[in-house]
């Protein structure tokens, strides 16, 4: 991998676009990145890391710090990096998420994270991926390095040199795990340890369960033998087998006891049935005796109510006779109410008539009605004249309005015609301004067609995205199927190997030598419970594995084709998504609408000018017409005013003192209406008085024929219908109750003729039943308890026997699993306290140390060598990944922390370079043509610095380019190829590139 060119815009301390041409340093092979503290030297490396991985190591991926603080709301942020890998040249462009002003309205909106990956083809740069997730996936395939590996292999970032050298065992383990992906070994050990815990828990639980079952069974056996001592017999064996035998004997004794108690329960049930029958007979006799006493008491009470029933009969008879006179009584009361109402209405009508027409003589009401009718007839002619006057006045007003309107219109036409020349001049100026609208319309349509093609490509890319995701999902499924097929095939192979020992053991014969070890004694031949694996099964599994591998390859090819199709469509869309391209189409459509509007406006203005010319001619003709209409309207107005004056004089004479003739007529009508209402009320009152008298006479005649002295007595005797029904019901119920009580008493006397008067005592019978029931309950409880005890004992014995059989198998399994889990977890019998993952990483660390020593011996003039140590750490700490420094001057090993600052830097640099070589080899032998080292040289003396520079000079062999960040002045003299980062007085930094002797 080799870097060619880097562009930074609005990134870190850089505001304007800054460019770094790494190819310009190829001739020198090593260049210096220099500048004042805080100018932004490390930000150049941040840009490289962000372009490739979308994150910056200094900020732990916090993109909110990537955008330059010098950027304004409309400034963009962009990082573009060109690099080569596997013979292809690539260009990646990223923009972090940031806030920008809205295009419409106020406020801001969030600009999303964008990314674009392009490949250089003969025809130019071609889009490959246009989404951040797609770009990241494709870069992972191209680079073959994770971000953590990149920081250890290519970009040795500031303050990270000594981290690996001085780290503790756990910290070094974490870093190596990230670089070499060995977490799966930790998971293997963890899963095996969990299996050990589960086996131990199962064994303990099974043993506790067996012991608990036997304890419970022995307790129940003790309850069964009432005469047995409560203290345990020390002479009795306490082994599990002996305890199981004692429990079995207790089960047999419990079964015999259940049969005995079942016979006793049957005898108790027969005795209870006899006692219950005797109790039922005695209870029936006592109930009849008590009922006889109750019936006698009820009969005495009914006979004592005779006087009350007689009074009820009298009240009911009087109510029935009064009910016959109710209608006459109601009629008289209604006639009285009608008479009073008629008197009230007569008084109201008289008062109203006198208010409207003054004091009246009641004998002359009819004559007054005739007078008012005659006056109304004479006012009708004047009323018609008044109405005609209103019409004439309205017509006069209309004619006056028309004269005013015509006169105003004539003046407006004359004044408006004078403005026509000015209007024509304005239209001519507008036509000149709109000239060229047709040409602009053609250009806008061309831009709209291009925007629509990009939008269609973006939509196609969006559709292809679903196909790509489906293809990726299918590829994952096929990969999972391949994994399962491989695991199944591997499992069969392991079972075949495991079963080989069983097959050999099957052929062993005592006294004959073993085919493997030659021994003639075979104390523990291998045994296996699983069936042996045949060659056919292994062949079938291998065929399934090969088929799954072919399906996985085809699915991977289909996924790659789908990704390429989607990438091509995204590139045709220019890297824009559907929303962005749709927004550009919308903007172009708005421009098209504006251009079309200009063309339409041009045609409209030209038509308006023509209409203005026609309007001038029409105004002249209209002035002549309005003048003639104005003369006619003035003549009609004079005639209307003359006719209205004549009618106004006749109406004034007819209305008198009233406001109008209509008001005068209304007053006469009100007077006549009041007089007529008074006449009607007078007649109604006389009729009501006559009806009241007739009703009173009829009521008096009915009372005279009845036994009541007057109407008050009739009212007192009246009862409502419910009350009358209540009295009748009371009498009937009393008679029926008296008859039924006498019949029941006679029946009871006949039934109890041989029985005494006192009720039978039930206490002896109840006592006999209670005693029998108690015996039944005791017998049933004893039988149920014995049956439950026997069943519980049987169940406990069976479960204890099964559990005892499984404990032995679980103990063997736990011993094997526990030893293996403890060994892989670094516990005893593992004397080195190294976990499985640590053991794997220790081998990697030894390779790293070997690669580092090749440079450390040269840089330290043969004094220092790194050594991997697996010595036990103090206080039980994790071991296996230790590092120590062999000092050739003393012949003793030293801890890395004892080195000086310069020695620490040299050792860390050698270790970092060795780590880079090993990681590169593990990543597939990637060729690394660019390397960056950030700071650390200031701690070296001149001689040591010279050794370090020679080491770096060796790194550039084979065309590799090395970039170094440092403040050391001597390095500026030794490295003529330099990249200067300078902070301007306004704040933003700029980059100047010095290619050897020339400054650009």
CSV table of C-alpha atoms in Angstrom, one decimal, residues 349-350 352-354 356-358 360-362 364-372 668-682:
chain,number,residue,atom,x,y,z
A,349,UNK,CA,-110.4,41.8,27.9
A,350,UNK,CA,-112.3,44.8,29.4
A,352,UNK,CA,-107.2,46.0,27.5
A,353,UNK,CA,-110.1,47.5,25.5
A,354,UNK,CA,-110.3,50.5,27.7
A,356,UNK,CA,-106.7,51.0,23.6
A,357,UNK,CA,-110.0,52.8,22.9
A,358,UNK,CA,-110.8,54.6,26.2
A,360,UNK,CA,-116.6,52.0,26.9
A,361,UNK,CA,-120.2,51.6,27.4
A,362,UNK,CA,-120.8,47.8,27.5
A,364,UNK,CA,-122.7,50.0,22.8
A,365,UNK,CA,-119.9,47.6,22.0
A,366,UNK,CA,-121.5,46.4,18.7
A,367,UNK,CA,-122.0,50.0,17.6
A,368,UNK,CA,-118.4,50.9,18.4
A,369,UNK,CA,-117.2,48.0,16.2
A,370,UNK,CA,-119.2,49.3,13.2
A,371,UNK,CA,-117.7,52.8,13.6
A,372,UNK,CA,-114.1,51.5,13.6
A,668,UNK,CA,-107.7,51.6,14.0
A,669,UNK,CA,-107.3,47.8,13.6
A,670,UNK,CA,-105.9,47.5,17.2
A,671,UNK,CA,-109.0,49.4,18.6
A,672,UNK,CA,-111.4,47.2,16.6
A,673,UNK,CA,-109.7,44.0,17.7
A,674,UNK,CA,-109.8,44.9,21.4
A,675,UNK,CA,-113.6,45.7,21.2
A,676,UNK,CA,-114.3,42.4,19.4
A,677,UNK,CA,-112.3,40.4,22.0
A,678,UNK,CA,-114.3,42.0,24.8
A,679,UNK,CA,-117.6,41.0,23.2
A,680,UNK,CA,-116.4,37.4,22.9
A,681,UNK,CA,-115.2,37.2,26.6
A,682,UNK,CA,-118.6,38.6,27.8
